[in-house]
Short mmCIF file of N, CA and C in Angstrom, two decimals:
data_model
loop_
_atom_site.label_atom_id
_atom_site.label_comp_id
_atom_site.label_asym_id
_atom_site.label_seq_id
_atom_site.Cartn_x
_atom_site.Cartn_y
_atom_site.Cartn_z
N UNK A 1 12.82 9.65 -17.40
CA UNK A 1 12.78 8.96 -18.67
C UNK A 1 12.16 7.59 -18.48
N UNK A 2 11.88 7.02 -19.53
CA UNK A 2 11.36 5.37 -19.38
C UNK A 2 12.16 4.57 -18.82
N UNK A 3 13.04 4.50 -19.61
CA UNK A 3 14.08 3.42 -19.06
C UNK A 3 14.39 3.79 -17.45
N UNK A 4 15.05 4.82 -17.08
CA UNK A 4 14.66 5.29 -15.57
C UNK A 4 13.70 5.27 -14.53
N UNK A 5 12.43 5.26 -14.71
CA UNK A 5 11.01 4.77 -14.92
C UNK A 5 10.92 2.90 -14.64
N UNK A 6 11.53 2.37 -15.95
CA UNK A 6 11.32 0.90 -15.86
C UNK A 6 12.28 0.34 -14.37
N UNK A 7 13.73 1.01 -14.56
CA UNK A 7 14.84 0.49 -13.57
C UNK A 7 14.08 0.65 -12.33
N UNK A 8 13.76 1.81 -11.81
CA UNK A 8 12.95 2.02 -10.19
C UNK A 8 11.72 1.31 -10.37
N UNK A 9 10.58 0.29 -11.30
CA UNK A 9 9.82 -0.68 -11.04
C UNK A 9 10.49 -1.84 -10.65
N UNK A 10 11.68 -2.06 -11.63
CA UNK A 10 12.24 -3.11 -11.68
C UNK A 10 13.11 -3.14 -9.66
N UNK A 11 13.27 -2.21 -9.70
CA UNK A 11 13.87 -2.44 -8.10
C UNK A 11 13.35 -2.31 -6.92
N UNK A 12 12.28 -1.74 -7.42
CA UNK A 12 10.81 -1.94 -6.10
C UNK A 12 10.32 -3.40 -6.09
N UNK A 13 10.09 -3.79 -7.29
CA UNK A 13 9.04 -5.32 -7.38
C UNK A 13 10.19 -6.52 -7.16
N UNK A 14 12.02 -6.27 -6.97
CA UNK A 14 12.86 -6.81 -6.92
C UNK A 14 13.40 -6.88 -5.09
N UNK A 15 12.67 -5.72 -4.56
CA UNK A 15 13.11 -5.41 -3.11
C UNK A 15 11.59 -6.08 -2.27
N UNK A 16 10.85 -5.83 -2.90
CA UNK A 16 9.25 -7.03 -2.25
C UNK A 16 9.45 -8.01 -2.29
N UNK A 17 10.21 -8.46 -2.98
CA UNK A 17 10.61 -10.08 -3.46
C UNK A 17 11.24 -10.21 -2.49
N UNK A 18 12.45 -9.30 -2.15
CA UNK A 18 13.40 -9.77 -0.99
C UNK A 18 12.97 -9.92 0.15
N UNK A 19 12.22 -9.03 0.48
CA UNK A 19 11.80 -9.17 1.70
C UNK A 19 10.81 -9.66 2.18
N UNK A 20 10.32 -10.29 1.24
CA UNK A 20 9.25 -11.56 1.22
C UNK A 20 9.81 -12.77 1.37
N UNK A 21 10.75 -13.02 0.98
CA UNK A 21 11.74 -14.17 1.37
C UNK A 21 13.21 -14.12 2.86
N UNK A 22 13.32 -14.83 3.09
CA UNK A 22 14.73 -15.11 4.02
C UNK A 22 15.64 -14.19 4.08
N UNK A 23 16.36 -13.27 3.18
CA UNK A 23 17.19 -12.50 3.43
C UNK A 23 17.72 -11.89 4.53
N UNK A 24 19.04 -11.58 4.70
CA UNK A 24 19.16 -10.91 5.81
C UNK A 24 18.79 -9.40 5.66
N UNK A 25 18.68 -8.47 6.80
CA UNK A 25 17.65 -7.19 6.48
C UNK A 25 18.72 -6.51 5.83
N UNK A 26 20.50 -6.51 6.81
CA UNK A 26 21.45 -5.66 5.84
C UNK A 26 21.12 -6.14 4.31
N UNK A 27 21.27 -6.66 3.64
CA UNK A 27 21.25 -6.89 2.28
C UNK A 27 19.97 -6.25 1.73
N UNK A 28 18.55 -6.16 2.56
CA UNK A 28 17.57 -5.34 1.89
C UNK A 28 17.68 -4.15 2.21
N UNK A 29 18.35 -3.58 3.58
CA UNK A 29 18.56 -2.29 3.68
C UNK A 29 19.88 -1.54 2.81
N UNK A 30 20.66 -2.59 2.26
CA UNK A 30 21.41 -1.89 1.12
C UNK A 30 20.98 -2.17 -0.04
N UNK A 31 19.99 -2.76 -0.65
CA UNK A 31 19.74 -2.53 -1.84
C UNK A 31 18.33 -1.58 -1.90
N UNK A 32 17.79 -1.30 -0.67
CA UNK A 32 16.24 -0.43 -0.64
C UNK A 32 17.30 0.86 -0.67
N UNK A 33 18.40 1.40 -0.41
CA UNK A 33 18.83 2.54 -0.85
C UNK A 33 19.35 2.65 -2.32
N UNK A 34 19.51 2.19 -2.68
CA UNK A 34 19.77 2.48 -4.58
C UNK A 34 18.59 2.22 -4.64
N UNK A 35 17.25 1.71 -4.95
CA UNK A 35 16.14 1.80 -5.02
C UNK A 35 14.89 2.87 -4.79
N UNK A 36 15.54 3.72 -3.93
CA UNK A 36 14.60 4.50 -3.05
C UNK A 36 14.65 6.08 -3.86
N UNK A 37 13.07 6.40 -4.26
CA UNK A 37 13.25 7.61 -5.31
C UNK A 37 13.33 8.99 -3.90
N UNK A 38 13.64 10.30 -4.70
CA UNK A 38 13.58 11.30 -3.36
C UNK A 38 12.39 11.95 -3.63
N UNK A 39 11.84 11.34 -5.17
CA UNK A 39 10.77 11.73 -4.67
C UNK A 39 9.33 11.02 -4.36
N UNK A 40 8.31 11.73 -3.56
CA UNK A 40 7.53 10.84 -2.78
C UNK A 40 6.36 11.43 -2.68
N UNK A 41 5.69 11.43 -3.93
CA UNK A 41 4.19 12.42 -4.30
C UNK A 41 3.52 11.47 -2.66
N UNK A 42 3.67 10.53 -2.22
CA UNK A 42 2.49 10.09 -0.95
C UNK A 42 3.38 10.28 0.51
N UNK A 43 4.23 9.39 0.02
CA UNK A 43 4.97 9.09 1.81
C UNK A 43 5.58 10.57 2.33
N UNK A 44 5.68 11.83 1.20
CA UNK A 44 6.44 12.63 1.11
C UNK A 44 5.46 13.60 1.89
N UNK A 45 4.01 13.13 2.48
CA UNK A 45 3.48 14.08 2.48
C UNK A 45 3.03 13.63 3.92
N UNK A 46 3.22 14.98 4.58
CA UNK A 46 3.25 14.85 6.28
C UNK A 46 2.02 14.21 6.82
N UNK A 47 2.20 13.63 8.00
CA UNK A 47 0.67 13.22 8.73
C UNK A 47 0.07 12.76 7.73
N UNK A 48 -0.07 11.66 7.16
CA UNK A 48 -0.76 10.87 6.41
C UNK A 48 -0.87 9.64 7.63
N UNK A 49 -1.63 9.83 8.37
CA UNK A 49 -1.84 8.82 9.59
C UNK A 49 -2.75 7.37 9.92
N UNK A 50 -3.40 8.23 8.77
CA UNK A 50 -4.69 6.90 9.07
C UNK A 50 -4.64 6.39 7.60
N UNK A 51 -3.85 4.81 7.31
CA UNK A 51 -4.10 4.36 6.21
C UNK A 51 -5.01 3.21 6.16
N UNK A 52 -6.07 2.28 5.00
CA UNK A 52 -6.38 1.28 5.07
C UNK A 52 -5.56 0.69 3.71
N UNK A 53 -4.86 -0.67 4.29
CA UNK A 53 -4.32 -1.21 3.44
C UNK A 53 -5.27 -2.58 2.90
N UNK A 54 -5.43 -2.18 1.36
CA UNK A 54 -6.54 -3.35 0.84
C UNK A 54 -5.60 -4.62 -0.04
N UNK A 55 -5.96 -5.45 0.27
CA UNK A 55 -5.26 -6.91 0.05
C UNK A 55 -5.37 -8.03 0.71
N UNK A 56 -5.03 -9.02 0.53
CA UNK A 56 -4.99 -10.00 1.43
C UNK A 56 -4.46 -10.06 3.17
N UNK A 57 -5.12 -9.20 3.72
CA UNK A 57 -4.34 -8.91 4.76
C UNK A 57 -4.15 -9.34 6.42
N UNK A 58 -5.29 -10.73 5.88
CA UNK A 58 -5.41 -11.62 7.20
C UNK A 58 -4.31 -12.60 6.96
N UNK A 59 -3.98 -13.00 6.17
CA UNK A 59 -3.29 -13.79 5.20
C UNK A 59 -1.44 -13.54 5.50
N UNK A 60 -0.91 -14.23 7.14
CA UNK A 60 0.08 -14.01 7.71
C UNK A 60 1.21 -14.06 6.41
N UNK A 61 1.28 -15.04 5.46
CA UNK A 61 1.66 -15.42 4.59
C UNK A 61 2.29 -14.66 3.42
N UNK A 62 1.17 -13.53 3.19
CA UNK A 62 1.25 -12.90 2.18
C UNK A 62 1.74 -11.07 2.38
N UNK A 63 2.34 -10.56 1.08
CA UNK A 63 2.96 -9.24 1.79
C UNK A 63 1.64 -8.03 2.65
N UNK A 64 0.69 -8.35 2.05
CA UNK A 64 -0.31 -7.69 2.76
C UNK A 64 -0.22 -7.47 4.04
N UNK A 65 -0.89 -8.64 4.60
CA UNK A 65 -0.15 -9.07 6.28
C UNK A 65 0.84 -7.78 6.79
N UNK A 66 1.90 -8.28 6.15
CA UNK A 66 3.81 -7.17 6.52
C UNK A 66 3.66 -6.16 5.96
N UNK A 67 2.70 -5.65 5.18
CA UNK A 67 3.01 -3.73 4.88
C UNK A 67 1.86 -3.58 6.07
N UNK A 68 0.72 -3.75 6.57
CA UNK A 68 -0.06 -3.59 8.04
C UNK A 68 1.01 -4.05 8.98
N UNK A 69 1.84 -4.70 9.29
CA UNK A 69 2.82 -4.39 10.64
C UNK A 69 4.14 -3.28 10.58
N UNK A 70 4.35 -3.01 8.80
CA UNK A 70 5.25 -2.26 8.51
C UNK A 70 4.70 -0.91 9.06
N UNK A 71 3.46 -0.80 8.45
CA UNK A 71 2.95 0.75 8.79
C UNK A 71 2.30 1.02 10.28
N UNK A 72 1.94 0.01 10.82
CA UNK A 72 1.86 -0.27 12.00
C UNK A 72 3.22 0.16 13.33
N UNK A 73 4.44 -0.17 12.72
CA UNK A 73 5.84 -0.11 13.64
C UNK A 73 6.42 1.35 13.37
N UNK A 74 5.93 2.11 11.86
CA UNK A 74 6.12 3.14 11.42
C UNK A 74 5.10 4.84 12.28
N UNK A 75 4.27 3.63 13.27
CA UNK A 75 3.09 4.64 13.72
C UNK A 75 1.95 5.14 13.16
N UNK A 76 1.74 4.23 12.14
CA UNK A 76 0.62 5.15 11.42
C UNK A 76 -1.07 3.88 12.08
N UNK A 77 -1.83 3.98 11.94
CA UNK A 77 -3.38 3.32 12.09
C UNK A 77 -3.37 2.77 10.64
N UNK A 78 -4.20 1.92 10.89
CA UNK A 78 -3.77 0.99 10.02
C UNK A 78 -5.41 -0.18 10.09
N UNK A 79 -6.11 0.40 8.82
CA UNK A 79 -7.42 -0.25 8.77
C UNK A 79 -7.93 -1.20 7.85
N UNK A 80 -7.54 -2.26 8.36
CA UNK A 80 -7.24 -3.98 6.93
C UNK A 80 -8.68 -4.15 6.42
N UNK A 81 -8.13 -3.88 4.91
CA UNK A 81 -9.19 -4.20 4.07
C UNK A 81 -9.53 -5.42 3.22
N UNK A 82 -10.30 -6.59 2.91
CA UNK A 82 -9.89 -7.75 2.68
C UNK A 82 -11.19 -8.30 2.21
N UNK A 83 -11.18 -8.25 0.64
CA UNK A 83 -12.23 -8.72 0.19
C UNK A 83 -12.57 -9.89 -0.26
N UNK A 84 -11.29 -11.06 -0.03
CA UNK A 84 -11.45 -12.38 0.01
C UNK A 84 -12.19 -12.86 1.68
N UNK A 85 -12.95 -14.06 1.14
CA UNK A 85 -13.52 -14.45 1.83
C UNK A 85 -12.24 -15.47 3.00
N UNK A 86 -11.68 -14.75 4.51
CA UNK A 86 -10.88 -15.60 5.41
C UNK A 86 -11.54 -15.18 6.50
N UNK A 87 -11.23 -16.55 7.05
CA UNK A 87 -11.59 -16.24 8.58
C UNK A 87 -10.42 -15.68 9.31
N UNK A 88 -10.89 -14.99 10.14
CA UNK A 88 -10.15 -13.63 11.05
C UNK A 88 -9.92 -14.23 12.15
N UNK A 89 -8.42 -14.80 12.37
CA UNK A 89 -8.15 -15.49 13.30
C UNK A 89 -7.33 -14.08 14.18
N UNK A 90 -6.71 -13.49 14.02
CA UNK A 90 -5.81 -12.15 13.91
C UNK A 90 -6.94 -11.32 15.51
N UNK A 91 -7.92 -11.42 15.39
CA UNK A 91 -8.08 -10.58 16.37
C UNK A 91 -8.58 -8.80 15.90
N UNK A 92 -7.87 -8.89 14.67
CA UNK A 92 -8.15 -7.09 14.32
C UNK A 92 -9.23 -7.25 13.43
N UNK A 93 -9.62 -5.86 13.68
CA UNK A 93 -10.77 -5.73 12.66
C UNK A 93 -10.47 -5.53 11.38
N UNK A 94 -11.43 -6.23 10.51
CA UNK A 94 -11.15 -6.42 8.72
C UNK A 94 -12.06 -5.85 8.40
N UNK A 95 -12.19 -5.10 7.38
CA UNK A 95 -13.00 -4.79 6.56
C UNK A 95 -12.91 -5.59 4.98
N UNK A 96 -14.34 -5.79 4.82
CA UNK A 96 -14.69 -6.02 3.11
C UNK A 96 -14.33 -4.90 1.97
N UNK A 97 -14.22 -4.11 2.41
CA UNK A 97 -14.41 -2.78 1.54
C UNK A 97 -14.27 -1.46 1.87
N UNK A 98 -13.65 -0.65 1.51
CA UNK A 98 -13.68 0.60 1.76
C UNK A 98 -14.80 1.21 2.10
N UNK A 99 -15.65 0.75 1.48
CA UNK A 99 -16.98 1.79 1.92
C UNK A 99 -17.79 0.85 3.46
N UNK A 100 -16.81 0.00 3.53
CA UNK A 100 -17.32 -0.50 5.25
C UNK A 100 -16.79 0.33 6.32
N UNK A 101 -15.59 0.90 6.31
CA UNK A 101 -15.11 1.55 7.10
C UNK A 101 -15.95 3.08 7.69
N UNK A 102 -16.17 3.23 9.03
CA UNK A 102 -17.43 3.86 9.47
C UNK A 102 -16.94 5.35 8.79
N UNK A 103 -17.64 6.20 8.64
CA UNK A 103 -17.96 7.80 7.87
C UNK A 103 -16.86 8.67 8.83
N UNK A 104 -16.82 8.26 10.74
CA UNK A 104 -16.22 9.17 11.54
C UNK A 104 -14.67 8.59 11.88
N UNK A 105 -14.40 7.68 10.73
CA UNK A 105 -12.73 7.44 10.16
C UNK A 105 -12.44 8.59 9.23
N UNK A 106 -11.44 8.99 9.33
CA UNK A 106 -11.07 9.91 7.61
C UNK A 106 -9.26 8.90 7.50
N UNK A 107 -9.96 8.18 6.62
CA UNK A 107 -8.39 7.70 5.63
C UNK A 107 -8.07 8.37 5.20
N UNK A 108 -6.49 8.96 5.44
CA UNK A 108 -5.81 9.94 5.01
C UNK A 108 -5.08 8.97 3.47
N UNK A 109 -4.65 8.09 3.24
CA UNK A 109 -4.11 7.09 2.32
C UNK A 109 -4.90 5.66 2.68
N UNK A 110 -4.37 5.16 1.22
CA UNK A 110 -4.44 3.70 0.60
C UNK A 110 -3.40 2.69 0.02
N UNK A 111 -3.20 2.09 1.06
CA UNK A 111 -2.28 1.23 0.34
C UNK A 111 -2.74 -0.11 -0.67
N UNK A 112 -2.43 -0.26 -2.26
CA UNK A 112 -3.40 -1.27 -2.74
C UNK A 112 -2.42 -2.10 -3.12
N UNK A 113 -2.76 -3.44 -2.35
CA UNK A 113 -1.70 -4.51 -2.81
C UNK A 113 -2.45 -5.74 -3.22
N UNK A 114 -3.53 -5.38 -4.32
CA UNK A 114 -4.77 -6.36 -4.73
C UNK A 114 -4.40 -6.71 -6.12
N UNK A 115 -5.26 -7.61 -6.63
CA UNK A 115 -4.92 -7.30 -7.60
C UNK A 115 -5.84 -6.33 -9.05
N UNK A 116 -5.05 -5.95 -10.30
CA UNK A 116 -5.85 -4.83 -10.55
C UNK A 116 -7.46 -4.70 -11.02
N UNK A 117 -7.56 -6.30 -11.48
CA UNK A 117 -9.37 -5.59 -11.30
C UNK A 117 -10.08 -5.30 -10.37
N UNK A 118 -9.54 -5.77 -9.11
CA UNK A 118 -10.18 -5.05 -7.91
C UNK A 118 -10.13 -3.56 -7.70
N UNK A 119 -8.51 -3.49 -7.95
CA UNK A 119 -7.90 -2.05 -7.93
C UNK A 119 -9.01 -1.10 -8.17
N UNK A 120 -8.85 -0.92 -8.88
CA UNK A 120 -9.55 -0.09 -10.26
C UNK A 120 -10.86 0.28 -9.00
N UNK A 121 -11.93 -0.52 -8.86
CA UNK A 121 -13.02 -0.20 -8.08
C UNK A 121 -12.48 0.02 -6.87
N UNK A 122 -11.59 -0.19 -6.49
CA UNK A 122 -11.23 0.57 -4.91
C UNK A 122 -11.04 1.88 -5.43
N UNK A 123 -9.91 2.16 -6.51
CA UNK A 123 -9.32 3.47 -6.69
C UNK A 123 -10.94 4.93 -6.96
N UNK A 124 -11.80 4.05 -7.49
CA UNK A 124 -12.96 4.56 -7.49
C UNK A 124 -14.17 4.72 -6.08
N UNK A 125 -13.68 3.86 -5.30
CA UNK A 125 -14.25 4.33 -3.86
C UNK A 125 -13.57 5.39 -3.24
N UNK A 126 -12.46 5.08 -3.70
CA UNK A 126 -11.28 6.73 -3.03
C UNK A 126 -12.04 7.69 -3.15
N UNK A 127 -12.20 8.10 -4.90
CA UNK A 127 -12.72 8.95 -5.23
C UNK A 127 -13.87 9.53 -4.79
N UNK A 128 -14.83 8.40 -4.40
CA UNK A 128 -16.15 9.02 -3.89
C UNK A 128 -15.98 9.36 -2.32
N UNK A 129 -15.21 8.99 -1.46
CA UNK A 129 -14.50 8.98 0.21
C UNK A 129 -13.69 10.09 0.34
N UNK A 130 -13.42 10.79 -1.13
CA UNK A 130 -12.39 11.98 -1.12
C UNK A 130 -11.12 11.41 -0.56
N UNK A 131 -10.80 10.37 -0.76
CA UNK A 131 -8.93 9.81 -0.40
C UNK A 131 -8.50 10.31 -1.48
N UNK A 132 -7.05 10.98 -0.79
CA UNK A 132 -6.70 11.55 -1.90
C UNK A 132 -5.10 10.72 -2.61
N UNK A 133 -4.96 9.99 -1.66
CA UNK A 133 -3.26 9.69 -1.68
C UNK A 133 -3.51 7.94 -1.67
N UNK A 134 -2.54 7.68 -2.72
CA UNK A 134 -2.84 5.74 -2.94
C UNK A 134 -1.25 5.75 -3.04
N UNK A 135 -0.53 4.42 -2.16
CA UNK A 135 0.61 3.47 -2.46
C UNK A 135 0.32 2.49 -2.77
N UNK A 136 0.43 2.20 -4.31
CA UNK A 136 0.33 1.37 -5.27
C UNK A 136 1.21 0.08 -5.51
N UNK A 137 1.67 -0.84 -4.50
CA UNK A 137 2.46 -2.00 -4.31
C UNK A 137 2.91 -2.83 -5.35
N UNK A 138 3.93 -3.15 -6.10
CA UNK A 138 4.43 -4.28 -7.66
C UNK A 138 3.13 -5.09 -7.53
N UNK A 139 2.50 -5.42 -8.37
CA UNK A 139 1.34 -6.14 -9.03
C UNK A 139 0.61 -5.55 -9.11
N UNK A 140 0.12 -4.49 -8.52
CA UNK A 140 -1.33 -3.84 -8.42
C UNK A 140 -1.39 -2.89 -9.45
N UNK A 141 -0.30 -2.72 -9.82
CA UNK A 141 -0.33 -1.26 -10.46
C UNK A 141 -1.12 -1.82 -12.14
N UNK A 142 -1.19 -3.33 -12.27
CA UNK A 142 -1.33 -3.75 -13.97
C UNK A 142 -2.29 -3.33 -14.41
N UNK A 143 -3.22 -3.56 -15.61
CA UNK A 143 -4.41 -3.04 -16.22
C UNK A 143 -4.35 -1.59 -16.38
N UNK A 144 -5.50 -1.02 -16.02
CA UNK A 144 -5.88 0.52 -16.12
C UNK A 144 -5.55 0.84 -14.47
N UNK A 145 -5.78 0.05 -13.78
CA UNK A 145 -4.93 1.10 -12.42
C UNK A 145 -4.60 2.29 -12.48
N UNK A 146 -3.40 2.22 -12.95
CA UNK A 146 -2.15 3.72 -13.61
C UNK A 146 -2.97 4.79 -14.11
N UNK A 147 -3.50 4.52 -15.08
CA UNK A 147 -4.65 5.50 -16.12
C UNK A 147 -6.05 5.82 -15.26
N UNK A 148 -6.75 4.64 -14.49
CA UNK A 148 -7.73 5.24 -13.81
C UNK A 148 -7.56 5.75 -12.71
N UNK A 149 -6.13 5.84 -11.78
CA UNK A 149 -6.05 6.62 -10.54
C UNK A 149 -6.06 8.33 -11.32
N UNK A 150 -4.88 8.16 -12.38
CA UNK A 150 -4.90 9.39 -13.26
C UNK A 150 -6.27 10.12 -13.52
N UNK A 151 -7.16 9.26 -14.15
CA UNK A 151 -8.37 10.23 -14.61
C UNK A 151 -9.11 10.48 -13.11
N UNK A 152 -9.25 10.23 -12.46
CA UNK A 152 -9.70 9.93 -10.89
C UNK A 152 -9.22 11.13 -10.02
N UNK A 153 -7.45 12.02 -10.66
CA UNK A 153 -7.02 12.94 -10.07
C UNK A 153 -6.39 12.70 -8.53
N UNK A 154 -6.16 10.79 -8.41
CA UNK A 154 -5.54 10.87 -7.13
C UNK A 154 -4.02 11.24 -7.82
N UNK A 155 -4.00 11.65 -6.37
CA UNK A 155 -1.98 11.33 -5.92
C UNK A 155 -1.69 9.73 -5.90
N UNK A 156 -0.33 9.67 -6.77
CA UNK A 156 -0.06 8.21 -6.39
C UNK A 156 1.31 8.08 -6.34
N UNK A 157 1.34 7.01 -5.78
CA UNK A 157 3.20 6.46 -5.32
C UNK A 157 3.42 5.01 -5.73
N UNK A 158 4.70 4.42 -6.24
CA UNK A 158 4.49 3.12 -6.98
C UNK A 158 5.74 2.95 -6.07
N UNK A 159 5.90 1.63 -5.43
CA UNK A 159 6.97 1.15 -4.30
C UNK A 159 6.46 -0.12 -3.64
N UNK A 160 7.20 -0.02 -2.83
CA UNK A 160 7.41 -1.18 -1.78
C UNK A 160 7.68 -0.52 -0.14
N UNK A 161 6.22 -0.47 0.53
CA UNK A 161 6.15 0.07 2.26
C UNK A 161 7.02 -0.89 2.76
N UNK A 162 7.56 -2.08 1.90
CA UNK A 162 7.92 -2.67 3.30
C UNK A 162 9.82 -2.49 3.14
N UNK A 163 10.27 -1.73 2.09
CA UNK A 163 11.65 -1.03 1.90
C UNK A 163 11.42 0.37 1.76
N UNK A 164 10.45 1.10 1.56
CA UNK A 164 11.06 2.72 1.25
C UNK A 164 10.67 3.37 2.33
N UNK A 165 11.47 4.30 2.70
CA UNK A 165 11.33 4.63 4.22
C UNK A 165 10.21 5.35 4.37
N UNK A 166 9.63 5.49 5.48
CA UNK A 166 8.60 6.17 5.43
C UNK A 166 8.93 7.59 6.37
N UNK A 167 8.60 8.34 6.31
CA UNK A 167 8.87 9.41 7.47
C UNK A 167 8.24 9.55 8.69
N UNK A 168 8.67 10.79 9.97
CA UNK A 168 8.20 10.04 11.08
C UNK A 168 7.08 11.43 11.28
N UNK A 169 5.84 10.82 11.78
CA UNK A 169 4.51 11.72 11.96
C UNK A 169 5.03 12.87 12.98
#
């Protein structure tokens, strides 16, 4: 239902918050379980190994940064996408764009923690890269996001990588 619908946004974009701030982890690991749906059109789906997460993701600061060490500690590859202009103090390789990432990668997922007018043209590079699976992070999802992953025919998941569990490869 909606209201059911609104409550699980409201406690995803309420559990990023937390753990973007000071908290202790018990307190996010008991509120990421009343939060956490069973179901999981992306994370739900095995060997999804190779993700690029697009956002600010040089940017120690910002949640970008922590869903690439989240999915990183979780085992998955992990290929930072970052279309603001930072210098790459980090050591790892960044990409500008999805369509920088070389042809003999296959991104199995996308994590988009941008914001949505970018969205939108990433969710449309998916499409042409054949990605089939996007985790859609609180902010990203605004504008047409929602509606153009829909007409686009991806799979999508609306959460927080850095509370909903992920499963093990």
């Amino acid at each position: 239902s909606l209201i059911f619908d609104m409550k699980k946004a409201i406690a995803s974009a309420l559990t990023c918050l937390i753990t973007s701030t000071s908290v202790s982890k018990s307190a996010v690991q008991s509120f990421s379980v009343m939060s956490t749906s069973s179901s999981s059109p992306v994370l739900g789906v095995p060997n999804l190994r190779n993700w690029a997460v697009v956002g600010d993701v040089l940017n120690q600061q910002k949640p970008a940064f922590r869903v690439c060490q989240r999915l990183e500690d979780c085992g998955r590859n992990v290929y930072r996408v970052s279309p603001y202009k930072r210098k790459n103090d980090s050591g790892s390789v960044c990409y500008t764009s999805l369509e920088d990432i070389p042809d003999d990668i296959t991104i199995d997922a996308v994590n988009l923690i941008i914001s949505p007018g970018i969205g939108t043209k990433v969710l449309e590079t998916m499409a042409t890269k054949k990605i089939q699976y996007v985790f859609i992070q609180p902010g990203a999802d605004g504008g047409d996001v929602l509606s153009r992953a829909d007409e686009l025919g991806l799979t999508v998941q609306q959460g927080c990588v850095l509370v909903t569990p992920l499963p093990d490869l």
